[in-house]
Coordinates of C-alpha atoms in Angstrom, one line a residue:
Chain A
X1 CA -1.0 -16.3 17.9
X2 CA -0.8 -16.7 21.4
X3 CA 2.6 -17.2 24.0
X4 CA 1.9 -20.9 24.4
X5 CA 2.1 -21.6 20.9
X6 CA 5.6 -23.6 20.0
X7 CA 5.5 -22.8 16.5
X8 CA 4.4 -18.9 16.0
X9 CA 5.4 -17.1 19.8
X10 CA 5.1 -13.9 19.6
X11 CA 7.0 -12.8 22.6
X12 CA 9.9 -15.2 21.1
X13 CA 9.4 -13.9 17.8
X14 CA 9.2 -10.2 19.0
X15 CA 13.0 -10.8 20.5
X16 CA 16.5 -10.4 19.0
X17 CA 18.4 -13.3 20.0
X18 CA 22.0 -13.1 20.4
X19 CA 23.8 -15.9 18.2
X20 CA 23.4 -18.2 20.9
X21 CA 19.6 -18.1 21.7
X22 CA 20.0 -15.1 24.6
X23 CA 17.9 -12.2 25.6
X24 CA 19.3 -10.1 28.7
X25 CA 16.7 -9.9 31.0
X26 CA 16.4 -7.3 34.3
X27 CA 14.5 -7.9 37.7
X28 CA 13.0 -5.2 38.8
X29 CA 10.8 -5.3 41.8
X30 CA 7.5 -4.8 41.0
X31 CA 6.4 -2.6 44.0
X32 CA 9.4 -0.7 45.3
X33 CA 10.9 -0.3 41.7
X34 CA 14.5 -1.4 42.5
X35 CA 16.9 -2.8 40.1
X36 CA 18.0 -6.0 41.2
X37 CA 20.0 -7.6 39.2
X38 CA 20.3 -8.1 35.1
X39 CA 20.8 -12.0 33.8
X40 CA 20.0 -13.8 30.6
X41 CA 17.2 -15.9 29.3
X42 CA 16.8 -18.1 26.8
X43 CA 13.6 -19.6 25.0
X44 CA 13.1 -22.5 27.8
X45 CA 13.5 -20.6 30.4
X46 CA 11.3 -17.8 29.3
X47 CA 9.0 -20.6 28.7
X48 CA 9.4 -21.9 31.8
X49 CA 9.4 -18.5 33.8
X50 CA 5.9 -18.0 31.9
X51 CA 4.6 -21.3 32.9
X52 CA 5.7 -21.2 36.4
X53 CA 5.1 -18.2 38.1
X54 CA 9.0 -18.7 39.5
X55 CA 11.9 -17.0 37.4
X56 CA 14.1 -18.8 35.4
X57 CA 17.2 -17.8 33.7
X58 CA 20.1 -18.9 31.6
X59 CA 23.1 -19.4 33.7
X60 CA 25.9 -18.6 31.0
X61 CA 28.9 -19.7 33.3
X62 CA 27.1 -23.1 34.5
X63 CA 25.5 -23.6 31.0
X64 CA 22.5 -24.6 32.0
X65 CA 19.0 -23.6 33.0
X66 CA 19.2 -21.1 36.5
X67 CA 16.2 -21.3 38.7
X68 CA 16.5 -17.8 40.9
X69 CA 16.6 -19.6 44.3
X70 CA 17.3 -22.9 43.4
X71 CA 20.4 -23.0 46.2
X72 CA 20.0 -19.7 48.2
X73 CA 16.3 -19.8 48.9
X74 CA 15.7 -16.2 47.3
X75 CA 13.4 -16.7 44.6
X76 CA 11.8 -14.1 42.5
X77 CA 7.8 -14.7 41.8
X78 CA 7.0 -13.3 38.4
X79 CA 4.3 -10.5 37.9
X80 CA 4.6 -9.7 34.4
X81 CA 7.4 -9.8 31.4
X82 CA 8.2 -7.2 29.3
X83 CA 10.1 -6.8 26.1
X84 CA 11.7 -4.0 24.3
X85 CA 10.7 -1.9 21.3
X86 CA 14.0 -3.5 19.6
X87 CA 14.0 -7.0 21.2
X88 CA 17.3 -7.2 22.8
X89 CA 16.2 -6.7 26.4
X90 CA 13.1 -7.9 29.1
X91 CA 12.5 -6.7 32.4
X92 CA 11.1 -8.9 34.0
X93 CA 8.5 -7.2 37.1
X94 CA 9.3 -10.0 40.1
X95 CA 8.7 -10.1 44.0
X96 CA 11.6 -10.7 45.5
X97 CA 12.7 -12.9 48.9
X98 CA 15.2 -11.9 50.5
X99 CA 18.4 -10.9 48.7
X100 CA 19.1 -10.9 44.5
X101 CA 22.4 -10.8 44.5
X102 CA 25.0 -13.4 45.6
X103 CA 26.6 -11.0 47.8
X104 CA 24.2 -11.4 50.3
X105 CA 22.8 -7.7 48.9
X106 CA 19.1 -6.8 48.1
X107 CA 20.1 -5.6 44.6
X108 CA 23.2 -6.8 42.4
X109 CA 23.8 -2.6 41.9
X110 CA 25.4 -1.7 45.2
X111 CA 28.9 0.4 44.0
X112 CA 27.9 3.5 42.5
X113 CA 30.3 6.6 41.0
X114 CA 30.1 8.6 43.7
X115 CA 32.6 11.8 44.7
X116 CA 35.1 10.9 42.4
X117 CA 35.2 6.9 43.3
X118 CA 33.7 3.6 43.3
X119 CA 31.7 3.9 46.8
X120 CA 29.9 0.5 48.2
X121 CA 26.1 1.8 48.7
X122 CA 24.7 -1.3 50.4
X123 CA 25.1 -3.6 52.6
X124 CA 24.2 -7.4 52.6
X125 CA 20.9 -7.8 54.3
X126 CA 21.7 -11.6 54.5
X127 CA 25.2 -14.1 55.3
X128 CA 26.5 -15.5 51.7
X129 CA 28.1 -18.3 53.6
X130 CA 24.0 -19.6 54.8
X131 CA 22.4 -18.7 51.5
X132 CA 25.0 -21.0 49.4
X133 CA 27.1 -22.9 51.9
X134 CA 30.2 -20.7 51.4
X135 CA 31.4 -17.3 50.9
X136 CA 30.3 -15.8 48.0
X137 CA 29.1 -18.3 45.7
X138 CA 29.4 -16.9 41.9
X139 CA 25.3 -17.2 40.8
Chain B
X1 CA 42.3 5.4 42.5
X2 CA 39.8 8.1 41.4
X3 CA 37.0 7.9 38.4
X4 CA 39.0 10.2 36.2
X5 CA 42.5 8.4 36.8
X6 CA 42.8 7.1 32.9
X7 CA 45.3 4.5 34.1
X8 CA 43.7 3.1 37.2
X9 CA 40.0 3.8 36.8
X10 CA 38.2 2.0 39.6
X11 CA 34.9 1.4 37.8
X12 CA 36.7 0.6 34.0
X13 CA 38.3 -1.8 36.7
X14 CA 35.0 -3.6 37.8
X15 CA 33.5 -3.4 34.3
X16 CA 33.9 -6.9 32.5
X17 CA 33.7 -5.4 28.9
X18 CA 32.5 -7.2 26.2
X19 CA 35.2 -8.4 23.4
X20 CA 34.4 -5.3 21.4
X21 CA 34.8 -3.1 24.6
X22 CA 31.0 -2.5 25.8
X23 CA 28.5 -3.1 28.7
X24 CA 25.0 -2.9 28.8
X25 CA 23.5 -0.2 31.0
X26 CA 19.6 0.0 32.3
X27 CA 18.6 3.4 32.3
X28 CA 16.1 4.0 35.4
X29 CA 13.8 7.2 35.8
X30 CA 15.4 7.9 39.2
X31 CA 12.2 9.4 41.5
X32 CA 9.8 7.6 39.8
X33 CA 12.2 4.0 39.3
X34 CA 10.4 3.3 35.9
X35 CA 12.7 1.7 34.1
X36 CA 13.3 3.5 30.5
X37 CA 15.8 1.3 28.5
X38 CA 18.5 -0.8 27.8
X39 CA 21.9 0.3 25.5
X40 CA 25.6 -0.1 25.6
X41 CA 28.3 2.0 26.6
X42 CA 31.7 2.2 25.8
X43 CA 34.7 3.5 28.1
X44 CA 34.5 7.0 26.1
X45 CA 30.6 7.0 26.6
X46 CA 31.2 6.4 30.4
X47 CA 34.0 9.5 30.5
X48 CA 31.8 11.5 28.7
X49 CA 28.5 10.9 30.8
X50 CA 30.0 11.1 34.2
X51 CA 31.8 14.3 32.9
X52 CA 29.1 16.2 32.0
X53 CA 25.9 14.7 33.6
X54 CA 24.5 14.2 30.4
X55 CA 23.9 10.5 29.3
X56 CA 26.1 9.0 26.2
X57 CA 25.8 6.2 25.1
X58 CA 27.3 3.8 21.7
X59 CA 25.5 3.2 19.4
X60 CA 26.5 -0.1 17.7
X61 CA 24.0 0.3 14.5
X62 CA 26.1 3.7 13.9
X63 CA 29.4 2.7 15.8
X64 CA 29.6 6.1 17.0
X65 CA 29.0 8.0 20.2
X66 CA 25.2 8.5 20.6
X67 CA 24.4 11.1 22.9
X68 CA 21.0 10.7 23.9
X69 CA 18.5 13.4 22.6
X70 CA 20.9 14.6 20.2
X71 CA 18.0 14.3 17.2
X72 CA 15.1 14.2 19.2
X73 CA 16.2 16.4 21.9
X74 CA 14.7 14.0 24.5
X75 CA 18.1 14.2 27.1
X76 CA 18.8 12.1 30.0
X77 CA 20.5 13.8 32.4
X78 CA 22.4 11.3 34.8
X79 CA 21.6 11.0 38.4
X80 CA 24.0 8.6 39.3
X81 CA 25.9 5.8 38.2
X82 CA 26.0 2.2 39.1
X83 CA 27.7 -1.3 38.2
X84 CA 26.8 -4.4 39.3
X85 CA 28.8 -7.0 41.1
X86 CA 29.8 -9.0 38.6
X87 CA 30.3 -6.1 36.2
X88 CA 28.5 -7.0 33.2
X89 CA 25.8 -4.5 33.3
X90 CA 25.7 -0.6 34.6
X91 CA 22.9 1.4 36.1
X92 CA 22.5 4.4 35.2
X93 CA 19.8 6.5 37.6
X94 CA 18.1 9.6 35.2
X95 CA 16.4 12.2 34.6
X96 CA 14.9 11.7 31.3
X97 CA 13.3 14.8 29.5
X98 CA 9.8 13.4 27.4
X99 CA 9.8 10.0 26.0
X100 CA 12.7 8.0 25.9
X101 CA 11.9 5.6 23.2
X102 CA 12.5 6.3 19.8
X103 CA 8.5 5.3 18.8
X104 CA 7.9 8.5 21.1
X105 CA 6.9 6.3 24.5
X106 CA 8.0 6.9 27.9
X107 CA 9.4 3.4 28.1
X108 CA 11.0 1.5 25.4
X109 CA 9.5 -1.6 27.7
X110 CA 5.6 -1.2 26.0
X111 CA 5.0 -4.6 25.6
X112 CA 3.9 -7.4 28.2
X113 CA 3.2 -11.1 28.1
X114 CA -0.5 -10.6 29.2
X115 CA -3.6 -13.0 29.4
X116 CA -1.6 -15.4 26.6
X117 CA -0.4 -12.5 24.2
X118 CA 1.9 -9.5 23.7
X119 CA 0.0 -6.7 24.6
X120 CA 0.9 -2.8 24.0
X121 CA 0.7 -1.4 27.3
X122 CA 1.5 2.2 27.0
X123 CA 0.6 4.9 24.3
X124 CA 3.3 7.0 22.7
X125 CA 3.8 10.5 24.2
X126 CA 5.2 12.4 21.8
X127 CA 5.1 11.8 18.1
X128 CA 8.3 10.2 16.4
X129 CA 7.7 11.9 13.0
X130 CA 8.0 15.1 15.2
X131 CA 11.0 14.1 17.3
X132 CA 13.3 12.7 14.3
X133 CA 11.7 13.9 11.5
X134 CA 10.3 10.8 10.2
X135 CA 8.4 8.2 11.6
X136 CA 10.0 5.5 14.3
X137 CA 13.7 6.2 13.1
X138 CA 16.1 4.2 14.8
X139 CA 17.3 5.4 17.8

């Protein structure tokens, strides 16, 4: 029973879908440790993330396969999935270039409770309007 | 527009809840950045955990308040508290006393797609039929 068999995968089979075929997924990276953003996978691009090396998610508001990067450059290299002891999350270990989020910001987490109010803790380390051709592209 | 303003509430403001009123929140072993787990909160879990630095959570196999460690006594006190910028996912930085899963590891995140397979990658920590009682209760 290995991850490359279609009929009996036990990563897929170790998951608790949501109704429509979704796992949420977070990027962490691998070597620093940071959070970068949360997104959802579903079987093909789990199956595609494995295959490639390059992460792949589900892009729920375009309703269609989501290669990090595709547009913006800032692709996320894999190093190794993980899965949950009750299936309804990954993390997915990745190397990432350049910025995660479509803010322009290393990691998608950058307002934190802080002294009573929402505080903005980062700042873009790259120009939304070059990643995606315009200002703040939803992802 | 403060955190504990119950009409205005800057970060109930960012949160896009699910239709039942949730989000998903990654819970991150702040010095060390290992990432622990992944559960849902509710706006009552958020007032309670940013109220008394303890970590709450809801529990939506019990659809109750689940303060973490309340059986097993393996707390999470909260470091700080993030939200992402789309708002469908929190991060909440802790301090996690023991093992965080309920089989008794550190990580709930102790299996990996490795050489082909789903691997067990870490060893439990504590004993589960010690921290609940019984063996591997749900959490």
């Amino acid at each position: 029973m290995t991850l490359d068999d279609p009929f009996n995968n036990p990563l897929f089979n170790a998951i608790d879908w949501t109704p429509t075929g979704l796992v949420s997924c977070v990027a962490q990276q691998h070597d620093t440790g940071e959070v970068l953003m949360v997104a959802w996978m579903n079987r093909e691009a789990i199956r595609e993330t494995l295959a490639t090396g390059r992460v792949c998610y589900f892009s729920r508001s375009r309703n269609r396969l989501w290669r990090k990067g595709e547009t913006s450059g800032q692709v996320q290299r894999l190093v190794e999935l993980r899965v949950d002891c009750d299936g309804d999350a990954l993390l997915a270990l990745v190397d990432q270039v350049g910025a995660a989020c479509h803010t322009g910001r290393r990691s998608c987490f950058f307002r934190a409770a802080r002294d009573g109010v929402l505080a903005v803790i980062a700042d873009p380390i790259a120009d939304p309007a070059e990643l995606y051709g315009h200002s703040e592209s939803a992802p």
